[in-house]
Short mmCIF file of N, CA and C in Angstrom, two decimals:
data_model
loop_
_atom_site.label_atom_id
_atom_site.label_comp_id
_atom_site.label_asym_id
_atom_site.label_seq_id
_atom_site.Cartn_x
_atom_site.Cartn_y
_atom_site.Cartn_z
N MET A 22 0.83 -1.18 0.00
CA MET A 22 0.00 0.00 0.00
C MET A 22 0.88 1.25 0.00
N GLU A 23 0.57 2.19 -0.92
CA GLU A 23 1.35 3.43 -1.02
C GLU A 23 0.90 4.43 0.03
N ASP A 24 1.87 5.19 0.54
CA ASP A 24 1.54 6.28 1.44
C ASP A 24 1.03 7.45 0.62
N THR A 25 -0.06 8.05 1.06
CA THR A 25 -0.61 9.21 0.38
C THR A 25 -0.22 10.45 1.16
N ILE A 26 0.33 11.41 0.45
CA ILE A 26 0.71 12.67 1.07
C ILE A 26 -0.38 13.68 0.74
N LEU A 27 -0.95 14.27 1.78
CA LEU A 27 -1.98 15.27 1.58
C LEU A 27 -1.32 16.63 1.40
N ILE A 28 -1.60 17.25 0.27
CA ILE A 28 -1.06 18.58 -0.01
C ILE A 28 -2.20 19.58 0.16
N SER A 29 -2.02 20.48 1.08
CA SER A 29 -3.04 21.48 1.34
C SER A 29 -2.58 22.81 0.75
N GLN A 30 -3.08 23.13 -0.42
CA GLN A 30 -2.73 24.38 -1.08
C GLN A 30 -3.99 25.11 -1.49
N SER A 31 -3.92 26.42 -1.47
CA SER A 31 -5.00 27.26 -1.95
C SER A 31 -4.59 27.76 -3.34
N VAL A 32 -5.48 27.59 -4.31
CA VAL A 32 -5.16 27.87 -5.70
C VAL A 32 -6.14 28.89 -6.29
N ALA A 33 -5.62 29.83 -7.06
CA ALA A 33 -6.44 30.74 -7.86
C ALA A 33 -6.23 30.37 -9.32
N ILE A 34 -7.33 30.30 -10.06
CA ILE A 34 -7.27 30.04 -11.50
C ILE A 34 -7.74 31.30 -12.21
N LEU A 35 -6.86 31.85 -13.05
CA LEU A 35 -7.15 33.06 -13.79
C LEU A 35 -7.10 32.75 -15.28
N VAL A 36 -8.21 33.02 -15.98
CA VAL A 36 -8.35 32.62 -17.38
C VAL A 36 -8.34 33.84 -18.29
N ASP A 37 -7.42 33.84 -19.26
CA ASP A 37 -7.44 34.83 -20.33
C ASP A 37 -8.33 34.23 -21.43
N GLY A 38 -9.62 34.52 -21.33
CA GLY A 38 -10.61 33.90 -22.20
C GLY A 38 -10.35 34.07 -23.67
N ASN A 39 -9.99 35.28 -24.09
CA ASN A 39 -9.74 35.51 -25.51
C ASN A 39 -8.57 34.69 -26.02
N ASN A 40 -7.49 34.61 -25.23
CA ASN A 40 -6.32 33.84 -25.64
C ASN A 40 -6.67 32.36 -25.77
N ILE A 41 -7.37 31.83 -24.78
CA ILE A 41 -7.73 30.40 -24.82
C ILE A 41 -8.68 30.11 -25.98
N GLU A 42 -9.67 30.99 -26.18
CA GLU A 42 -10.62 30.78 -27.28
C GLU A 42 -9.91 30.80 -28.63
N ARG A 43 -8.98 31.76 -28.84
CA ARG A 43 -8.22 31.81 -30.09
C ARG A 43 -7.35 30.57 -30.26
N SER A 44 -6.74 30.11 -29.18
CA SER A 44 -5.88 28.93 -29.24
C SER A 44 -6.67 27.69 -29.62
N LEU A 45 -7.84 27.52 -29.02
CA LEU A 45 -8.67 26.36 -29.33
C LEU A 45 -9.15 26.41 -30.78
N GLU A 46 -9.52 27.59 -31.24
CA GLU A 46 -9.96 27.75 -32.62
C GLU A 46 -8.83 27.40 -33.58
N SER A 47 -7.62 27.86 -33.27
CA SER A 47 -6.45 27.58 -34.10
C SER A 47 -6.11 26.09 -34.10
N GLU A 48 -6.14 25.48 -32.93
CA GLU A 48 -5.77 24.07 -32.79
C GLU A 48 -6.79 23.14 -33.44
N HIS A 49 -8.07 23.45 -33.29
CA HIS A 49 -9.13 22.53 -33.72
C HIS A 49 -9.86 22.99 -34.98
N ARG A 50 -9.51 24.18 -35.49
CA ARG A 50 -10.18 24.72 -36.67
C ARG A 50 -11.70 24.74 -36.46
N ASP A 51 -12.12 25.14 -35.26
CA ASP A 51 -13.53 25.11 -34.90
C ASP A 51 -13.83 26.31 -34.01
N GLN A 52 -14.64 27.24 -34.51
CA GLN A 52 -14.97 28.45 -33.74
C GLN A 52 -15.87 28.14 -32.55
N ASN A 53 -16.47 26.97 -32.52
CA ASN A 53 -17.39 26.62 -31.44
C ASN A 53 -16.73 25.77 -30.36
N MET A 54 -15.41 25.58 -30.45
CA MET A 54 -14.68 24.76 -29.47
C MET A 54 -14.54 25.53 -28.17
N MET A 55 -14.85 24.87 -27.06
CA MET A 55 -14.79 25.52 -25.76
C MET A 55 -14.17 24.59 -24.72
N ILE A 56 -13.69 25.19 -23.64
CA ILE A 56 -13.16 24.42 -22.51
C ILE A 56 -14.30 23.80 -21.74
N ASN A 57 -14.15 22.55 -21.38
CA ASN A 57 -15.11 21.89 -20.48
C ASN A 57 -14.53 22.04 -19.07
N PHE A 58 -14.96 23.09 -18.38
CA PHE A 58 -14.41 23.38 -17.06
C PHE A 58 -14.69 22.26 -16.05
N ASP A 59 -15.77 21.50 -16.26
CA ASP A 59 -16.09 20.40 -15.35
C ASP A 59 -15.05 19.28 -15.42
N VAL A 60 -14.34 19.20 -16.53
CA VAL A 60 -13.25 18.23 -16.69
C VAL A 60 -11.92 18.86 -16.29
N LEU A 61 -11.68 20.08 -16.80
CA LEU A 61 -10.38 20.71 -16.63
C LEU A 61 -10.08 21.15 -15.19
N ILE A 62 -11.02 21.79 -14.52
CA ILE A 62 -10.73 22.34 -13.19
C ILE A 62 -10.35 21.26 -12.18
N PRO A 63 -11.10 20.16 -12.08
CA PRO A 63 -10.64 19.12 -11.13
C PRO A 63 -9.24 18.59 -11.47
N ARG A 64 -8.94 18.49 -12.77
CA ARG A 64 -7.60 18.01 -13.18
C ARG A 64 -6.53 19.01 -12.76
N LEU A 65 -6.79 20.29 -12.94
CA LEU A 65 -5.81 21.32 -12.56
C LEU A 65 -5.60 21.36 -11.05
N LEU A 66 -6.67 21.22 -10.31
CA LEU A 66 -6.57 21.32 -8.84
C LEU A 66 -5.91 20.10 -8.23
N GLY A 67 -6.16 18.93 -8.78
CA GLY A 67 -5.55 17.71 -8.24
C GLY A 67 -5.77 17.57 -6.74
N GLY A 68 -6.94 17.92 -6.25
CA GLY A 68 -7.23 17.78 -4.83
C GLY A 68 -6.93 19.02 -4.00
N ARG A 69 -6.29 20.02 -4.61
CA ARG A 69 -6.01 21.26 -3.88
C ARG A 69 -7.30 22.10 -3.80
N GLY A 70 -7.32 23.06 -2.92
CA GLY A 70 -8.50 23.89 -2.73
C GLY A 70 -8.55 25.06 -3.69
N LEU A 71 -9.73 25.33 -4.22
CA LEU A 71 -9.91 26.46 -5.14
C LEU A 71 -10.27 27.70 -4.34
N ASN A 72 -9.42 28.72 -4.42
CA ASN A 72 -9.66 29.99 -3.73
C ASN A 72 -10.47 30.92 -4.62
N ARG A 73 -10.08 31.06 -5.88
CA ARG A 73 -10.76 31.95 -6.83
C ARG A 73 -10.68 31.36 -8.23
N LEU A 74 -11.72 31.64 -9.00
CA LEU A 74 -11.73 31.33 -10.43
C LEU A 74 -12.30 32.56 -11.12
N ILE A 75 -11.47 33.18 -11.95
CA ILE A 75 -11.92 34.38 -12.66
C ILE A 75 -11.61 34.23 -14.15
N TYR A 76 -12.64 34.43 -14.95
CA TYR A 76 -12.54 34.34 -16.40
C TYR A 76 -12.56 35.77 -16.95
N PHE A 77 -11.43 36.23 -17.47
CA PHE A 77 -11.32 37.57 -18.03
C PHE A 77 -11.57 37.48 -19.53
N ARG A 78 -12.40 38.39 -20.06
CA ARG A 78 -12.67 38.36 -21.48
C ARG A 78 -12.91 39.76 -22.01
N GLU A 79 -12.22 40.06 -23.10
CA GLU A 79 -12.38 41.35 -23.77
C GLU A 79 -13.76 41.44 -24.40
N GLY A 80 -14.38 42.60 -24.28
CA GLY A 80 -15.65 42.83 -24.95
C GLY A 80 -16.85 42.57 -24.06
N LYS A 81 -18.00 42.94 -24.56
CA LYS A 81 -19.24 42.82 -23.80
C LYS A 81 -19.98 41.52 -24.09
N ASN A 82 -19.61 40.83 -25.16
CA ASN A 82 -20.33 39.63 -25.58
C ASN A 82 -19.84 38.39 -24.84
N ILE A 83 -20.24 38.29 -23.57
CA ILE A 83 -19.81 37.17 -22.74
C ILE A 83 -21.03 36.29 -22.47
N SER A 84 -20.86 35.01 -22.69
CA SER A 84 -21.96 34.07 -22.50
C SER A 84 -22.49 34.11 -21.07
N SER A 85 -23.77 34.39 -20.92
CA SER A 85 -24.37 34.39 -19.59
C SER A 85 -24.42 32.96 -19.04
N LYS A 86 -24.51 31.98 -19.95
CA LYS A 86 -24.50 30.57 -19.53
C LYS A 86 -23.17 30.23 -18.87
N LEU A 87 -22.07 30.68 -19.48
CA LEU A 87 -20.74 30.43 -18.93
C LEU A 87 -20.61 31.10 -17.56
N ALA A 88 -21.01 32.35 -17.47
CA ALA A 88 -20.91 33.08 -16.21
C ALA A 88 -21.73 32.39 -15.12
N GLU A 89 -22.92 31.97 -15.47
CA GLU A 89 -23.80 31.28 -14.52
C GLU A 89 -23.19 29.96 -14.05
N ARG A 90 -22.66 29.21 -14.99
CA ARG A 90 -22.07 27.89 -14.67
C ARG A 90 -20.84 28.05 -13.78
N LEU A 91 -19.94 28.98 -14.13
CA LEU A 91 -18.73 29.17 -13.33
C LEU A 91 -19.10 29.63 -11.92
N HIS A 92 -20.13 30.45 -11.81
CA HIS A 92 -20.56 30.91 -10.48
C HIS A 92 -21.19 29.78 -9.68
N SER A 93 -22.11 29.04 -10.29
CA SER A 93 -22.83 28.02 -9.53
C SER A 93 -21.96 26.82 -9.15
N LYS A 94 -21.03 26.43 -10.01
CA LYS A 94 -20.19 25.26 -9.71
C LYS A 94 -18.92 25.60 -8.94
N TYR A 95 -18.35 26.79 -9.20
CA TYR A 95 -17.02 27.09 -8.65
C TYR A 95 -16.97 28.44 -7.93
N HIS A 96 -18.11 29.08 -7.74
CA HIS A 96 -18.16 30.44 -7.17
C HIS A 96 -17.24 31.36 -7.95
N GLY A 97 -17.11 31.07 -9.23
CA GLY A 97 -16.24 31.85 -10.11
C GLY A 97 -16.96 33.07 -10.65
N SER A 98 -16.19 33.92 -11.29
CA SER A 98 -16.79 35.11 -11.89
C SER A 98 -16.20 35.36 -13.27
N VAL A 99 -16.94 36.13 -14.06
CA VAL A 99 -16.49 36.52 -15.38
C VAL A 99 -16.31 38.03 -15.34
N ARG A 100 -15.14 38.49 -15.78
CA ARG A 100 -14.83 39.93 -15.77
C ARG A 100 -14.65 40.42 -17.21
N PRO A 101 -15.56 41.27 -17.68
CA PRO A 101 -15.34 41.86 -18.99
C PRO A 101 -14.18 42.85 -18.92
N CYS A 102 -13.37 42.89 -19.97
CA CYS A 102 -12.22 43.80 -20.01
C CYS A 102 -12.42 44.79 -21.14
N HIS A 103 -11.95 46.01 -20.95
CA HIS A 103 -12.08 47.05 -21.97
C HIS A 103 -11.30 46.66 -23.22
N LYS A 104 -10.08 46.24 -23.03
CA LYS A 104 -9.27 45.77 -24.17
C LYS A 104 -8.79 44.37 -23.83
N SER A 105 -7.53 44.13 -23.92
CA SER A 105 -6.95 42.82 -23.63
C SER A 105 -7.09 42.48 -22.14
N ALA A 106 -7.08 41.19 -21.82
CA ALA A 106 -7.18 40.73 -20.43
C ALA A 106 -5.85 40.84 -19.70
N ASP A 107 -4.76 41.10 -20.41
CA ASP A 107 -3.42 41.08 -19.80
C ASP A 107 -3.31 41.91 -18.53
N ILE A 108 -3.72 43.16 -18.60
CA ILE A 108 -3.54 44.06 -17.45
C ILE A 108 -4.49 43.71 -16.30
N PRO A 109 -5.80 43.55 -16.55
CA PRO A 109 -6.68 43.18 -15.42
C PRO A 109 -6.29 41.85 -14.78
N LEU A 110 -5.91 40.87 -15.59
CA LEU A 110 -5.50 39.57 -15.04
C LEU A 110 -4.23 39.73 -14.21
N SER A 111 -3.28 40.51 -14.71
CA SER A 111 -2.02 40.72 -13.98
C SER A 111 -2.25 41.43 -12.66
N ILE A 112 -3.11 42.43 -12.65
CA ILE A 112 -3.42 43.15 -11.42
C ILE A 112 -4.05 42.20 -10.40
N LYS A 113 -5.03 41.42 -10.84
CA LYS A 113 -5.70 40.49 -9.93
C LYS A 113 -4.71 39.45 -9.40
N ALA A 114 -3.84 38.93 -10.25
CA ALA A 114 -2.84 37.94 -9.81
C ALA A 114 -1.94 38.53 -8.73
N THR A 115 -1.53 39.78 -8.93
CA THR A 115 -0.67 40.46 -7.95
C THR A 115 -1.41 40.66 -6.64
N GLN A 116 -2.70 41.01 -6.71
CA GLN A 116 -3.52 41.17 -5.49
C GLN A 116 -3.69 39.86 -4.74
N LEU A 117 -3.79 38.76 -5.48
CA LEU A 117 -4.03 37.45 -4.86
C LEU A 117 -2.75 36.78 -4.34
N ALA A 118 -1.59 37.26 -4.77
CA ALA A 118 -0.32 36.60 -4.46
C ALA A 118 -0.13 36.29 -2.97
N SER A 119 -0.56 37.17 -2.10
CA SER A 119 -0.36 36.94 -0.67
C SER A 119 -1.47 36.08 -0.05
N LYS A 120 -2.49 35.75 -0.85
CA LYS A 120 -3.65 35.01 -0.33
C LYS A 120 -3.70 33.55 -0.77
N VAL A 121 -2.85 33.17 -1.73
CA VAL A 121 -2.88 31.81 -2.27
C VAL A 121 -1.47 31.22 -2.32
N ASP A 122 -1.42 29.90 -2.44
CA ASP A 122 -0.13 29.21 -2.58
C ASP A 122 0.29 29.08 -4.04
N ALA A 123 -0.72 28.98 -4.93
CA ALA A 123 -0.44 28.77 -6.35
C ALA A 123 -1.45 29.55 -7.19
N ILE A 124 -0.98 30.00 -8.33
CA ILE A 124 -1.85 30.64 -9.31
C ILE A 124 -1.67 29.90 -10.62
N ILE A 125 -2.81 29.49 -11.19
CA ILE A 125 -2.79 28.83 -12.50
C ILE A 125 -3.34 29.84 -13.51
N ILE A 126 -2.53 30.16 -14.50
CA ILE A 126 -2.93 31.09 -15.55
C ILE A 126 -3.26 30.30 -16.80
N LEU A 127 -4.50 30.44 -17.27
CA LEU A 127 -4.90 29.79 -18.51
C LEU A 127 -4.62 30.76 -19.64
N SER A 128 -3.45 30.64 -20.22
CA SER A 128 -3.03 31.43 -21.36
C SER A 128 -1.63 30.98 -21.76
N GLY A 129 -1.36 31.04 -23.04
CA GLY A 129 -0.02 30.72 -23.52
C GLY A 129 0.72 31.96 -23.99
N ASP A 130 0.19 33.12 -23.65
CA ASP A 130 0.69 34.41 -24.13
C ASP A 130 1.99 34.81 -23.43
N SER A 131 3.00 35.15 -24.22
CA SER A 131 4.29 35.56 -23.66
C SER A 131 4.20 36.88 -22.89
N ASP A 132 3.10 37.61 -23.04
CA ASP A 132 2.91 38.85 -22.28
C ASP A 132 2.89 38.60 -20.78
N TYR A 133 2.67 37.37 -20.37
CA TYR A 133 2.59 37.05 -18.94
C TYR A 133 3.93 36.66 -18.32
N VAL A 134 5.01 36.67 -19.09
CA VAL A 134 6.32 36.26 -18.57
C VAL A 134 6.75 37.09 -17.37
N GLU A 135 6.64 38.41 -17.46
CA GLU A 135 7.05 39.26 -16.33
C GLU A 135 6.16 39.04 -15.12
N LEU A 136 4.88 38.80 -15.33
CA LEU A 136 3.97 38.49 -14.22
C LEU A 136 4.40 37.20 -13.54
N VAL A 137 4.72 36.17 -14.31
CA VAL A 137 5.15 34.89 -13.75
C VAL A 137 6.41 35.10 -12.92
N ARG A 138 7.35 35.84 -13.45
CA ARG A 138 8.60 36.11 -12.70
C ARG A 138 8.30 36.83 -11.39
N HIS A 139 7.42 37.83 -11.44
CA HIS A 139 7.08 38.59 -10.24
C HIS A 139 6.39 37.69 -9.20
N LEU A 140 5.41 36.93 -9.62
CA LEU A 140 4.68 36.06 -8.69
C LEU A 140 5.63 35.05 -8.03
N LYS A 141 6.52 34.48 -8.82
CA LYS A 141 7.49 33.54 -8.25
C LYS A 141 8.41 34.22 -7.24
N SER A 142 8.78 35.47 -7.50
CA SER A 142 9.63 36.20 -6.55
C SER A 142 8.89 36.47 -5.24
N GLU A 143 7.56 36.44 -5.29
CA GLU A 143 6.73 36.62 -4.10
C GLU A 143 6.46 35.29 -3.39
N GLY A 144 7.02 34.20 -3.92
CA GLY A 144 6.86 32.89 -3.29
C GLY A 144 5.63 32.12 -3.74
N VAL A 145 5.00 32.55 -4.82
CA VAL A 145 3.81 31.88 -5.34
C VAL A 145 4.23 30.86 -6.40
N ARG A 146 3.66 29.67 -6.33
CA ARG A 146 3.86 28.67 -7.38
C ARG A 146 3.01 29.10 -8.57
N VAL A 147 3.61 29.16 -9.76
CA VAL A 147 2.87 29.60 -10.95
C VAL A 147 2.83 28.46 -11.96
N GLU A 148 1.60 28.11 -12.32
CA GLU A 148 1.37 27.05 -13.30
C GLU A 148 0.67 27.67 -14.50
N ILE A 149 1.03 27.17 -15.66
CA ILE A 149 0.41 27.62 -16.91
C ILE A 149 -0.41 26.47 -17.47
N CYS A 150 -1.60 26.80 -17.94
CA CYS A 150 -2.45 25.82 -18.60
C CYS A 150 -2.83 26.42 -19.94
N ALA A 151 -2.48 25.72 -21.02
CA ALA A 151 -2.75 26.28 -22.35
C ALA A 151 -2.65 25.18 -23.40
N VAL A 152 -3.02 25.54 -24.62
CA VAL A 152 -2.88 24.65 -25.77
C VAL A 152 -1.39 24.64 -26.13
N PRO A 153 -0.73 23.47 -26.09
CA PRO A 153 0.72 23.42 -26.30
C PRO A 153 1.20 24.10 -27.58
N SER A 154 0.50 23.91 -28.69
CA SER A 154 0.98 24.45 -29.98
C SER A 154 0.94 25.97 -30.05
N THR A 155 0.21 26.62 -29.13
CA THR A 155 0.12 28.08 -29.17
C THR A 155 0.71 28.72 -27.91
N THR A 156 1.50 27.97 -27.17
CA THR A 156 2.09 28.47 -25.93
C THR A 156 3.53 28.92 -26.17
N ALA A 157 3.84 30.13 -25.73
CA ALA A 157 5.19 30.69 -25.90
C ALA A 157 6.20 29.89 -25.09
N GLY A 158 7.30 29.53 -25.73
CA GLY A 158 8.35 28.76 -25.07
C GLY A 158 8.91 29.45 -23.84
N VAL A 159 9.07 30.78 -23.92
CA VAL A 159 9.62 31.53 -22.80
C VAL A 159 8.68 31.47 -21.58
N LEU A 160 7.39 31.39 -21.82
CA LEU A 160 6.43 31.26 -20.73
C LEU A 160 6.57 29.89 -20.06
N LEU A 161 6.74 28.87 -20.87
CA LEU A 161 6.94 27.51 -20.34
C LEU A 161 8.21 27.43 -19.49
N GLU A 162 9.26 28.11 -19.94
CA GLU A 162 10.54 28.09 -19.20
C GLU A 162 10.41 28.74 -17.84
N GLU A 163 9.60 29.78 -17.73
CA GLU A 163 9.46 30.53 -16.47
C GLU A 163 8.51 29.85 -15.48
N ALA A 164 7.51 29.14 -15.98
CA ALA A 164 6.48 28.55 -15.12
C ALA A 164 7.03 27.40 -14.28
N ASP A 165 6.41 27.19 -13.13
CA ASP A 165 6.77 26.05 -12.28
C ASP A 165 6.23 24.74 -12.85
N TYR A 166 5.11 24.81 -13.57
CA TYR A 166 4.50 23.60 -14.11
C TYR A 166 3.63 23.98 -15.30
N PHE A 167 3.50 23.05 -16.25
CA PHE A 167 2.66 23.27 -17.42
C PHE A 167 1.60 22.18 -17.51
N HIS A 168 0.34 22.60 -17.63
CA HIS A 168 -0.78 21.68 -17.85
C HIS A 168 -1.24 21.87 -19.29
N PRO A 169 -1.02 20.90 -20.17
CA PRO A 169 -1.50 21.07 -21.55
C PRO A 169 -3.01 20.91 -21.61
N ILE A 170 -3.66 21.75 -22.41
CA ILE A 170 -5.09 21.57 -22.67
C ILE A 170 -5.17 20.56 -23.81
N VAL A 171 -5.82 19.44 -23.55
CA VAL A 171 -5.95 18.36 -24.53
C VAL A 171 -7.41 18.26 -24.97
N LYS A 172 -7.64 17.48 -26.02
CA LYS A 172 -8.99 17.43 -26.60
C LYS A 172 -10.03 16.95 -25.59
N GLU A 173 -9.64 16.13 -24.62
CA GLU A 173 -10.60 15.65 -23.62
C GLU A 173 -11.06 16.78 -22.68
N ASP A 174 -10.35 17.90 -22.70
CA ASP A 174 -10.72 19.06 -21.87
C ASP A 174 -11.71 19.98 -22.58
N CYS A 175 -12.12 19.61 -23.80
CA CYS A 175 -12.90 20.51 -24.64
C CYS A 175 -14.19 19.86 -25.13
N PHE A 176 -15.07 20.72 -25.61
CA PHE A 176 -16.27 20.28 -26.31
C PHE A 176 -16.57 21.31 -27.38
N SER A 177 -17.39 20.93 -28.34
CA SER A 177 -17.79 21.85 -29.39
C SER A 177 -19.29 22.06 -29.30
N LEU A 178 -19.70 23.32 -29.37
CA LEU A 178 -21.13 23.62 -29.40
C LEU A 178 -21.61 23.41 -30.82
N ASN A 179 -22.64 22.60 -31.00
CA ASN A 179 -23.18 22.46 -32.35
C ASN A 179 -24.15 23.61 -32.62
N GLN A 180 -24.76 23.65 -33.77
CA GLN A 180 -25.60 24.79 -34.17
C GLN A 180 -26.76 25.03 -33.19
N SER A 181 -27.28 24.00 -32.56
CA SER A 181 -28.41 24.17 -31.64
C SER A 181 -27.96 24.65 -30.26
N GLY A 182 -26.62 24.79 -30.06
CA GLY A 182 -26.12 25.28 -28.78
C GLY A 182 -25.90 24.22 -27.73
N THR A 183 -25.96 22.94 -28.13
CA THR A 183 -25.72 21.87 -27.17
C THR A 183 -24.31 21.32 -27.34
N LYS A 184 -23.81 20.69 -26.27
CA LYS A 184 -22.44 20.16 -26.28
C LYS A 184 -22.34 18.91 -27.14
N LYS A 185 -21.19 18.79 -27.80
CA LYS A 185 -20.81 17.51 -28.40
C LYS A 185 -19.33 17.34 -28.13
N LYS A 186 -18.89 16.12 -27.88
CA LYS A 186 -17.50 15.84 -27.54
C LYS A 186 -16.56 16.20 -28.68
N SER A 187 -15.35 16.62 -28.31
CA SER A 187 -14.32 16.92 -29.29
C SER A 187 -13.85 15.63 -29.95
N ARG A 188 -13.59 15.70 -31.27
CA ARG A 188 -13.13 14.51 -31.99
C ARG A 188 -11.84 14.73 -32.75
N LYS A 189 -11.00 15.61 -32.30
CA LYS A 189 -9.78 15.92 -33.05
C LYS A 189 -9.06 14.70 -33.53
#
């Protein structure tokens, strides 16, 4: 029988929605491809506690279904951004640094390299979760850990708006 080590960590998950949506579209050639948070979040947490889940997205056209689901299942929130999510996400990550043990950033954007360096200097474990083919190498080098987004983490909305499994 193996000994199980209980790791008690508080984790914040910060999502750059536009970056992830573009990456999924590029990877799967499907504009309706979306993250299945019910699959991805438990995998990312690995038994650790979720402190915050915030989905940042540029523009006003944010799915109310997504916002409702993230709130009801994970007490998460969706934050519309005036332009890119980079600055609001970075500010929130910096504010959370003293309140959590780890921050998982869902984005492969190299714009987050300086944020990752700063958070690590504050003693925060920084993990990146993104589509491997669209993730900047320099971001991977700086992060403490990388979680690839794989097809099992996704679904595609068909024309009627219902889920269908990814078949890449």
